[in-house]
Amino acid sequence: MAVTCQCGGERTRKLEALLDRYRGQPQALIQVLHQAQEIYGYLPREVLKKVSLALNVPLSQVYGVVSFYSFFTIHPKGRHRISVCKGTACYVRGAEQLLEHLREELRIKPGETTADGEFSLEVVRCLGACGLGPVIMVDEDVHARVMPERIPDILSAYRS
Ligand code: FES
């Protein structure tokens, strides 16, 4: 028997309920975008259009808010999320070279996701492990004192 994924319909239902709650309330834009991103994991174009219509906010203004705040993303997240710390302690210990290697290895820039949906890359300011820099996090795992040559091994441990 074929099993059909119901997750798309479920997300649509949740979004419609959210929009019904805030219909005609432009001041609720950021709150609605937050919750929409929780539902989808990112903010697809179709969702932004629906938010614009429901809250009566021009689409250009919705995009303006989404691009202003770094916690909003219009790109789907990968199965594994890589965070590179570029806080001061990590920066002086080579975070920039580390990021460069990750960019080359994954062929994406921060804020993007690999074509196979495996990894997304982001830059953060401090991961609270300054003495262990340079530090990257993959999902919930902290990798300390990472040298660029270790990157292929680290990535292959997460590839499915
Ligand atoms: S500066 Fe990188 S963990 Fe704090």
mmCIF file of N, CA and C in Angstrom, residues 26-143:
data_model
loop_
_atom_site.group_PDB
_atom_site.id
_atom_site.type_symbol
_atom_site.label_atom_id
_atom_site.label_comp_id
_atom_site.label_asym_id
_atom_site.label_seq_id
_atom_site.Cartn_x
_atom_site.Cartn_y
_atom_site.Cartn_z
ATOM 1 N N PRO A 26 -1.518 44.433 10.013
ATOM 2 C CA PRO A 26 -0.151 44.620 9.496
ATOM 3 C C PRO A 26 0.907 44.718 10.583
ATOM 4 N N GLN A 27 0.507 45.177 11.770
ATOM 5 C CA GLN A 27 1.484 45.322 12.866
ATOM 6 C C GLN A 27 1.984 43.974 13.376
ATOM 7 N N ALA A 28 1.300 42.894 12.991
ATOM 8 C CA ALA A 28 1.705 41.562 13.460
ATOM 9 C C ALA A 28 2.678 40.880 12.482
ATOM 10 N N LEU A 29 3.192 41.642 11.518
ATOM 11 C CA LEU A 29 3.996 41.041 10.440
ATOM 12 C C LEU A 29 5.156 40.183 10.952
ATOM 13 N N ILE A 30 5.983 40.737 11.840
ATOM 14 C CA ILE A 30 7.177 40.000 12.290
ATOM 15 C C ILE A 30 6.773 38.721 13.027
ATOM 16 N N GLN A 31 5.774 38.858 13.877
ATOM 17 C CA GLN A 31 5.272 37.696 14.629
ATOM 18 C C GLN A 31 4.776 36.596 13.676
ATOM 19 N N VAL A 32 4.033 37.007 12.664
ATOM 20 C CA VAL A 32 3.489 36.031 11.705
ATOM 21 C C VAL A 32 4.626 35.380 10.911
ATOM 22 N N LEU A 33 5.599 36.185 10.496
ATOM 23 C CA LEU A 33 6.731 35.620 9.740
ATOM 24 C C LEU A 33 7.487 34.600 10.589
ATOM 25 N N HIS A 34 7.677 34.925 11.871
ATOM 26 C CA HIS A 34 8.341 33.986 12.781
ATOM 27 C C HIS A 34 7.612 32.651 12.813
ATOM 28 N N GLN A 35 6.312 32.734 13.008
ATOM 29 C CA GLN A 35 5.538 31.494 13.140
ATOM 30 C C GLN A 35 5.470 30.742 11.811
ATOM 31 N N ALA A 36 5.390 31.485 10.714
ATOM 32 C CA ALA A 36 5.380 30.827 9.397
ATOM 33 C C ALA A 36 6.707 30.096 9.176
ATOM 34 N N GLN A 37 7.806 30.722 9.620
ATOM 35 C CA GLN A 37 9.116 30.073 9.451
ATOM 36 C C GLN A 37 9.225 28.829 10.334
ATOM 37 N N GLU A 38 8.584 28.881 11.493
ATOM 38 C CA GLU A 38 8.569 27.679 12.346
ATOM 39 C C GLU A 38 7.817 26.539 11.652
ATOM 40 N N ILE A 39 6.764 26.883 10.950
ATOM 41 C CA ILE A 39 5.960 25.854 10.282
ATOM 42 C C ILE A 39 6.730 25.236 9.111
ATOM 43 N N TYR A 40 7.394 26.069 8.308
ATOM 44 C CA TYR A 40 8.022 25.587 7.067
ATOM 45 C C TYR A 40 9.534 25.349 7.186
ATOM 46 N N GLY A 41 10.152 25.937 8.224
ATOM 47 C CA GLY A 41 11.606 25.832 8.338
ATOM 48 C C GLY A 41 12.293 26.954 7.573
ATOM 49 N N TYR A 42 11.579 27.627 6.699
ATOM 50 C CA TYR A 42 12.063 28.794 5.960
ATOM 51 C C TYR A 42 10.839 29.517 5.424
ATOM 52 N N LEU A 43 11.056 30.562 4.639
ATOM 53 C CA LEU A 43 9.915 31.344 4.156
ATOM 54 C C LEU A 43 9.840 31.279 2.632
ATOM 55 N N PRO A 44 9.096 30.303 2.105
ATOM 56 C CA PRO A 44 8.961 30.200 0.648
ATOM 57 C C PRO A 44 8.208 31.412 0.087
ATOM 58 N N ARG A 45 8.460 31.701 -1.175
ATOM 59 C CA ARG A 45 7.838 32.847 -1.842
ATOM 60 C C ARG A 45 6.306 32.817 -1.743
ATOM 61 N N GLU A 46 5.724 31.622 -1.937
ATOM 62 C CA GLU A 46 4.264 31.506 -1.871
ATOM 63 C C GLU A 46 3.724 31.895 -0.502
ATOM 64 N N VAL A 47 4.479 31.550 0.533
ATOM 65 C CA VAL A 47 4.061 31.883 1.898
ATOM 66 C C VAL A 47 4.119 33.398 2.096
ATOM 67 N N LEU A 48 5.175 34.023 1.587
ATOM 68 C CA LEU A 48 5.295 35.481 1.731
ATOM 69 C C LEU A 48 4.149 36.193 1.029
ATOM 70 N N LYS A 49 3.740 35.672 -0.125
ATOM 71 C CA LYS A 49 2.608 36.268 -0.848
ATOM 72 C C LYS A 49 1.329 36.162 -0.018
ATOM 73 N N LYS A 50 1.122 34.984 0.579
ATOM 74 C CA LYS A 50 -0.091 34.785 1.385
ATOM 75 C C LYS A 50 -0.083 35.701 2.610
ATOM 76 N N VAL A 51 1.082 35.848 3.236
ATOM 77 C CA VAL A 51 1.200 36.728 4.403
ATOM 78 C C VAL A 51 0.888 38.171 3.988
ATOM 79 N N SER A 52 1.444 38.578 2.852
ATOM 80 C CA SER A 52 1.223 39.927 2.343
ATOM 81 C C SER A 52 -0.273 40.203 2.158
ATOM 82 N N LEU A 53 -0.974 39.274 1.525
ATOM 83 C CA LEU A 53 -2.404 39.442 1.270
ATOM 84 C C LEU A 53 -3.218 39.444 2.563
ATOM 85 N N ALA A 54 -2.920 38.487 3.433
ATOM 86 C CA ALA A 54 -3.726 38.339 4.652
ATOM 87 C C ALA A 54 -3.563 39.528 5.595
ATOM 88 N N LEU A 55 -2.330 40.018 5.722
ATOM 89 C CA LEU A 55 -2.091 41.102 6.675
ATOM 90 C C LEU A 55 -2.256 42.482 6.042
ATOM 91 N N ASN A 56 -2.463 42.465 4.712
ATOM 92 C CA ASN A 56 -2.600 43.726 3.994
ATOM 93 C C ASN A 56 -1.324 44.569 4.083
ATOM 94 N N VAL A 57 -0.190 43.905 3.819
ATOM 95 C CA VAL A 57 1.119 44.568 3.795
ATOM 96 C C VAL A 57 1.689 44.357 2.396
ATOM 97 N N PRO A 58 2.164 45.418 1.711
ATOM 98 C CA PRO A 58 2.720 45.211 0.364
ATOM 99 C C PRO A 58 3.827 44.154 0.369
ATOM 100 N N LEU A 59 3.856 43.334 -0.698
ATOM 101 C CA LEU A 59 4.845 42.257 -0.771
ATOM 102 C C LEU A 59 6.275 42.802 -0.668
ATOM 103 N N SER A 60 6.517 43.974 -1.258
ATOM 104 C CA SER A 60 7.869 44.563 -1.199
ATOM 105 C C SER A 60 8.260 44.844 0.254
ATOM 106 N N GLN A 61 7.282 45.249 1.063
ATOM 107 C CA GLN A 61 7.577 45.526 2.471
ATOM 108 C C GLN A 61 7.837 44.220 3.230
ATOM 109 N N VAL A 62 7.111 43.170 2.879
ATOM 110 C CA VAL A 62 7.339 41.859 3.507
ATOM 111 C C VAL A 62 8.768 41.398 3.198
ATOM 112 N N TYR A 63 9.168 41.521 1.943
ATOM 113 C CA TYR A 63 10.541 41.139 1.562
ATOM 114 C C TYR A 63 11.561 42.004 2.278
ATOM 115 N N GLY A 64 11.257 43.283 2.430
ATOM 116 C CA GLY A 64 12.173 44.203 3.122
ATOM 117 C C GLY A 64 12.428 43.733 4.543
ATOM 118 N N VAL A 65 11.375 43.335 5.242
ATOM 119 C CA VAL A 65 11.521 42.866 6.628
ATOM 120 C C VAL A 65 12.305 41.556 6.657
ATOM 121 N N VAL A 66 11.980 40.655 5.745
ATOM 122 C CA VAL A 66 12.653 39.346 5.717
ATOM 123 C C VAL A 66 14.153 39.508 5.452
ATOM 124 N N SER A 67 14.508 40.429 4.559
ATOM 125 C CA SER A 67 15.939 40.573 4.270
ATOM 126 C C SER A 67 16.660 41.401 5.323
ATOM 127 N N PHE A 68 15.925 42.197 6.087
ATOM 128 C CA PHE A 68 16.575 43.010 7.124
ATOM 129 C C PHE A 68 17.013 42.155 8.312
ATOM 130 N N TYR A 69 16.162 41.238 8.735
ATOM 131 C CA TYR A 69 16.461 40.431 9.925
ATOM 132 C C TYR A 69 17.134 39.116 9.520
ATOM 133 N N SER A 70 18.330 38.886 10.121
ATOM 134 C CA SER A 70 19.105 37.721 9.698
ATOM 135 C C SER A 70 18.457 36.401 10.129
ATOM 136 N N PHE A 71 17.533 36.438 11.098
ATOM 137 C CA PHE A 71 16.931 35.166 11.527
ATOM 138 C C PHE A 71 15.861 34.674 10.556
ATOM 139 N N PHE A 72 15.496 35.493 9.582
ATOM 140 C CA PHE A 72 14.573 35.002 8.559
ATOM 141 C C PHE A 72 15.368 34.476 7.366
ATOM 142 N N THR A 73 14.879 33.410 6.771
ATOM 143 C CA THR A 73 15.550 32.895 5.577
ATOM 144 C C THR A 73 14.527 32.481 4.521
ATOM 145 N N ILE A 74 14.867 32.768 3.266
ATOM 146 C CA ILE A 74 13.981 32.341 2.179
ATOM 147 C C ILE A 74 14.525 31.072 1.513
ATOM 148 N N HIS A 75 15.610 30.535 2.097
ATOM 149 C CA HIS A 75 16.199 29.308 1.550
ATOM 150 C C HIS A 75 15.867 28.134 2.469
ATOM 151 N N PRO A 76 15.485 27.004 1.894
ATOM 152 C CA PRO A 76 15.238 25.840 2.750
ATOM 153 C C PRO A 76 16.520 25.416 3.453
ATOM 154 N N LYS A 77 16.396 24.979 4.693
ATOM 155 C CA LYS A 77 17.565 24.527 5.443
ATOM 156 C C LYS A 77 17.950 23.113 5.038
ATOM 157 N N GLY A 78 19.242 22.827 5.154
ATOM 158 C CA GLY A 78 19.715 21.483 4.856
ATOM 159 C C GLY A 78 19.401 20.532 6.008
ATOM 160 N N ARG A 79 19.626 19.229 5.756
ATOM 161 C CA ARG A 79 19.401 18.260 6.829
ATOM 162 C C ARG A 79 20.365 18.521 7.982
ATOM 163 N N HIS A 80 21.556 19.036 7.663
ATOM 164 C CA HIS A 80 22.531 19.369 8.697
ATOM 165 C C HIS A 80 22.883 20.847 8.591
ATOM 166 N N ARG A 81 22.907 21.470 9.738
ATOM 167 C CA ARG A 81 23.153 22.913 9.782
ATOM 168 C C ARG A 81 24.561 23.171 10.317
ATOM 169 N N ILE A 82 25.390 23.815 9.511
ATOM 170 C CA ILE A 82 26.759 24.108 9.930
ATOM 171 C C ILE A 82 26.861 25.578 10.316
ATOM 172 N N SER A 83 27.305 25.828 11.548
ATOM 173 C CA SER A 83 27.497 27.204 12.011
ATOM 174 C C SER A 83 28.983 27.434 12.219
ATOM 175 N N VAL A 84 29.511 28.441 11.551
ATOM 176 C CA VAL A 84 30.928 28.788 11.707
ATOM 177 C C VAL A 84 31.010 30.016 12.589
ATOM 178 N N CYS A 85 31.777 29.916 13.667
ATOM 179 C CA CYS A 85 31.903 31.057 14.566
ATOM 180 C C CYS A 85 32.931 32.042 14.015
ATOM 181 N N LYS A 86 32.498 33.293 13.877
ATOM 182 C CA LYS A 86 33.435 34.342 13.482
ATOM 183 C C LYS A 86 33.539 35.400 14.574
ATOM 184 N N GLY A 87 33.327 34.951 15.820
ATOM 185 C CA GLY A 87 33.571 35.841 16.955
ATOM 186 C C GLY A 87 35.067 36.137 17.039
ATOM 187 N N THR A 88 35.448 37.115 17.843
ATOM 188 C CA THR A 88 36.844 37.584 17.859
ATOM 189 C C THR A 88 37.840 36.456 18.122
ATOM 190 N N ALA A 89 37.584 35.643 19.166
ATOM 191 C CA ALA A 89 38.548 34.591 19.530
ATOM 192 C C ALA A 89 38.731 33.593 18.392
ATOM 193 N N CYS A 90 37.652 33.217 17.747
ATOM 194 C CA CYS A 90 37.752 32.263 16.640
ATOM 195 C C CYS A 90 38.345 32.935 15.406
ATOM 196 N N TYR A 91 38.010 34.191 15.226
ATOM 197 C CA TYR A 91 38.510 34.913 14.045
ATOM 198 C C TYR A 91 40.036 34.972 14.054
ATOM 199 N N VAL A 92 40.621 35.314 15.196
ATOM 200 C CA VAL A 92 42.080 35.433 15.244
ATOM 201 C C VAL A 92 42.765 34.067 15.128
ATOM 202 N N ARG A 93 42.008 32.996 15.333
ATOM 203 C CA ARG A 93 42.606 31.657 15.201
ATOM 204 C C ARG A 93 42.266 30.995 13.864
ATOM 205 N N GLY A 94 41.779 31.769 12.914
ATOM 206 C CA GLY A 94 41.639 31.219 11.563
ATOM 207 C C GLY A 94 40.238 30.888 11.096
ATOM 208 N N ALA A 95 39.209 31.488 11.731
ATOM 209 C CA ALA A 95 37.832 31.187 11.322
ATOM 210 C C ALA A 95 37.571 31.540 9.854
ATOM 211 N N GLU A 96 38.225 32.593 9.390
ATOM 212 C CA GLU A 96 37.982 33.040 8.011
ATOM 213 C C GLU A 96 38.457 31.978 7.002
ATOM 214 N N GLN A 97 39.648 31.409 7.249
ATOM 215 C CA GLN A 97 40.162 30.358 6.359
ATOM 216 C C GLN A 97 39.278 29.111 6.408
ATOM 217 N N LEU A 98 38.775 28.847 7.608
ATOM 218 C CA LEU A 98 37.870 27.713 7.795
ATOM 219 C C LEU A 98 36.606 27.892 6.957
ATOM 220 N N LEU A 99 36.059 29.092 7.038
ATOM 221 C CA LEU A 99 34.841 29.389 6.278
ATOM 222 C C LEU A 99 35.107 29.274 4.786
ATOM 223 N N GLU A 100 36.268 29.750 4.357
ATOM 224 C CA GLU A 100 36.636 29.685 2.946
ATOM 225 C C GLU A 100 36.685 28.221 2.478
ATOM 226 N N HIS A 101 37.280 27.365 3.306
ATOM 227 C CA HIS A 101 37.347 25.938 2.957
ATOM 228 C C HIS A 101 35.954 25.319 2.878
ATOM 229 N N LEU A 102 35.109 25.675 3.812
ATOM 230 C CA LEU A 102 33.739 25.139 3.798
ATOM 231 C C LEU A 102 32.996 25.607 2.558
ATOM 232 N N ARG A 103 33.193 26.863 2.203
ATOM 233 C CA ARG A 103 32.536 27.398 1.003
ATOM 234 C C ARG A 103 32.964 26.632 -0.235
ATOM 235 N N GLU A 104 34.273 26.353 -0.311
ATOM 236 C CA GLU A 104 34.795 25.620 -1.477
ATOM 237 C C GLU A 104 34.299 24.181 -1.485
ATOM 238 N N GLU A 105 34.353 23.555 -0.321
ATOM 239 C CA GLU A 105 33.964 22.149 -0.208
ATOM 240 C C GLU A 105 32.474 21.957 -0.520
ATOM 241 N N LEU A 106 31.653 22.850 0.002
ATOM 242 C CA LEU A 106 30.196 22.713 -0.150
ATOM 243 C C LEU A 106 29.665 23.442 -1.379
ATOM 244 N N ARG A 107 30.467 24.355 -1.924
ATOM 245 C CA ARG A 107 30.069 25.193 -3.076
ATOM 246 C C ARG A 107 28.832 26.030 -2.776
ATOM 247 N N ILE A 108 28.787 26.548 -1.573
ATOM 248 C CA ILE A 108 27.699 27.470 -1.212
ATOM 249 C C ILE A 108 28.267 28.613 -0.380
ATOM 250 N N LYS A 109 27.483 29.670 -0.267
ATOM 251 C CA LYS A 109 27.849 30.797 0.595
ATOM 252 C C LYS A 109 27.022 30.694 1.890
ATOM 253 N N PRO A 110 27.451 31.434 2.933
ATOM 254 C CA PRO A 110 26.622 31.456 4.145
ATOM 255 C C PRO A 110 25.202 31.888 3.801
ATOM 256 N N GLY A 111 24.230 31.230 4.406
ATOM 257 C CA GLY A 111 22.822 31.525 4.137
ATOM 258 C C GLY A 111 22.242 30.606 3.073
ATOM 259 N N GLU A 112 23.098 29.761 2.466
ATOM 260 C CA GLU A 112 22.614 28.881 1.400
ATOM 261 C C GLU A 112 22.633 27.413 1.844
ATOM 262 N N THR A 113 22.022 26.592 0.995
ATOM 263 C CA THR A 113 21.943 25.146 1.251
ATOM 264 C C THR A 113 22.487 24.412 0.031
ATOM 265 N N THR A 114 23.195 23.318 0.262
ATOM 266 C CA THR A 114 23.754 22.566 -0.861
ATOM 267 C C THR A 114 22.630 22.016 -1.745
ATOM 268 N N ALA A 115 22.955 21.786 -3.022
ATOM 269 C CA ALA A 115 21.939 21.347 -3.985
ATOM 270 C C ALA A 115 21.296 20.029 -3.569
ATOM 271 N N ASP A 116 22.041 19.167 -2.872
ATOM 272 C CA ASP A 116 21.467 17.884 -2.457
ATOM 273 C C ASP A 116 20.674 17.996 -1.151
ATOM 274 N N GLY A 117 20.583 19.205 -0.599
ATOM 275 C CA GLY A 117 19.798 19.423 0.617
ATOM 276 C C GLY A 117 20.474 18.901 1.874
ATOM 277 N N GLU A 118 21.737 18.527 1.768
ATOM 278 C CA GLU A 118 22.427 17.901 2.900
ATOM 279 C C GLU A 118 22.865 18.925 3.965
ATOM 280 N N PHE A 119 23.485 20.033 3.510
ATOM 281 C CA PHE A 119 24.048 20.990 4.467
ATOM 282 C C PHE A 119 23.584 22.409 4.185
ATOM 283 N N SER A 120 23.359 23.162 5.268
ATOM 284 C CA SER A 120 23.231 24.610 5.110
ATOM 285 C C SER A 120 24.329 25.256 5.952
ATOM 286 N N LEU A 121 24.748 26.424 5.509
ATOM 287 C CA LEU A 121 25.921 27.074 6.108
ATOM 288 C C LEU A 121 25.513 28.429 6.661
ATOM 289 N N GLU A 122 25.991 28.734 7.871
ATOM 290 C CA GLU A 122 25.730 30.066 8.418
ATOM 291 C C GLU A 122 26.911 30.520 9.257
ATOM 292 N N VAL A 123 26.986 31.827 9.431
ATOM 293 C CA VAL A 123 28.045 32.417 10.248
ATOM 294 C C VAL A 123 27.402 32.925 11.524
ATOM 295 N N VAL A 124 28.035 32.650 12.663
ATOM 296 C CA VAL A 124 27.502 33.145 13.931
ATOM 297 C C VAL A 124 28.593 33.930 14.654
ATOM 298 N N ARG A 125 28.206 34.675 15.677
ATOM 299 C CA ARG A 125 29.152 35.570 16.349
ATOM 300 C C ARG A 125 29.925 34.915 17.483
ATOM 301 N N CYS A 126 29.321 34.057 18.247
ATOM 302 C CA CYS A 126 30.044 33.354 19.315
ATOM 303 C C CYS A 126 29.237 32.140 19.717
ATOM 304 N N LEU A 127 29.912 31.019 19.871
ATOM 305 C CA LEU A 127 29.217 29.793 20.252
ATOM 306 C C LEU A 127 29.466 29.467 21.728
ATOM 307 N N GLY A 128 30.111 30.391 22.430
ATOM 308 C CA GLY A 128 30.331 30.202 23.862
ATOM 309 C C GLY A 128 31.422 29.214 24.182
ATOM 310 N N ALA A 129 32.314 28.960 23.225
ATOM 311 C CA ALA A 129 33.416 28.024 23.470
ATOM 312 C C ALA A 129 34.716 28.684 23.000
ATOM 313 N N CYS A 130 34.905 29.945 23.382
ATOM 314 C CA CYS A 130 35.985 30.772 22.821
ATOM 315 C C CYS A 130 37.371 30.163 23.018
ATOM 316 N N GLY A 131 37.575 29.460 24.133
ATOM 317 C CA GLY A 131 38.884 28.865 24.395
ATOM 318 C C GLY A 131 39.197 27.711 23.459
ATOM 319 N N LEU A 132 38.223 27.241 22.713
ATOM 320 C CA LEU A 132 38.400 26.067 21.850
ATOM 321 C C LEU A 132 38.474 26.432 20.369
ATOM 322 N N GLY A 133 38.604 27.733 20.095
ATOM 323 C CA GLY A 133 38.538 28.189 18.706
ATOM 324 C C GLY A 133 39.686 27.724 17.837
ATOM 325 N N PRO A 134 39.495 27.715 16.529
ATOM 326 C CA PRO A 134 38.232 28.063 15.882
ATOM 327 C C PRO A 134 37.208 26.929 16.009
ATOM 328 N N VAL A 135 35.969 27.333 16.198
ATOM 329 C CA VAL A 135 34.904 26.383 16.502
ATOM 330 C C VAL A 135 33.853 26.396 15.397
ATOM 331 N N ILE A 136 33.389 25.203 15.032
ATOM 332 C CA ILE A 136 32.181 25.130 14.199
ATOM 333 C C ILE A 136 31.197 24.196 14.901
ATOM 334 N N MET A 137 29.941 24.389 14.613
ATOM 335 C CA MET A 137 28.906 23.486 15.124
ATOM 336 C C MET A 137 28.226 22.835 13.948
ATOM 337 N N VAL A 138 28.034 21.527 14.021
ATOM 338 C CA VAL A 138 27.226 20.838 13.024
ATOM 339 C C VAL A 138 26.051 20.253 13.793
ATOM 340 N N ASP A 139 24.863 20.725 13.495
ATOM 341 C CA ASP A 139 23.669 20.406 14.286
ATOM 342 C C ASP A 139 23.965 20.766 15.747
ATOM 343 N N GLU A 140 23.942 19.777 16.648
ATOM 344 C CA GLU A 140 24.193 20.084 18.065
ATOM 345 C C GLU A 140 25.634 19.778 18.477
ATOM 346 N N ASP A 141 26.477 19.344 17.534
ATOM 347 C CA ASP A 141 27.842 18.944 17.879
ATOM 348 C C ASP A 141 28.819 20.101 17.724
ATOM 349 N N VAL A 142 29.621 20.313 18.767
ATOM 350 C CA VAL A 142 30.654 21.343 18.711
ATOM 351 C C VAL A 142 31.958 20.685 18.252
ATOM 352 N N HIS A 143 32.582 21.257 17.224
ATOM 353 C CA HIS A 143 33.896 20.778 16.776
ATOM 354 C C HIS A 143 34.908 21.852 17.118
#
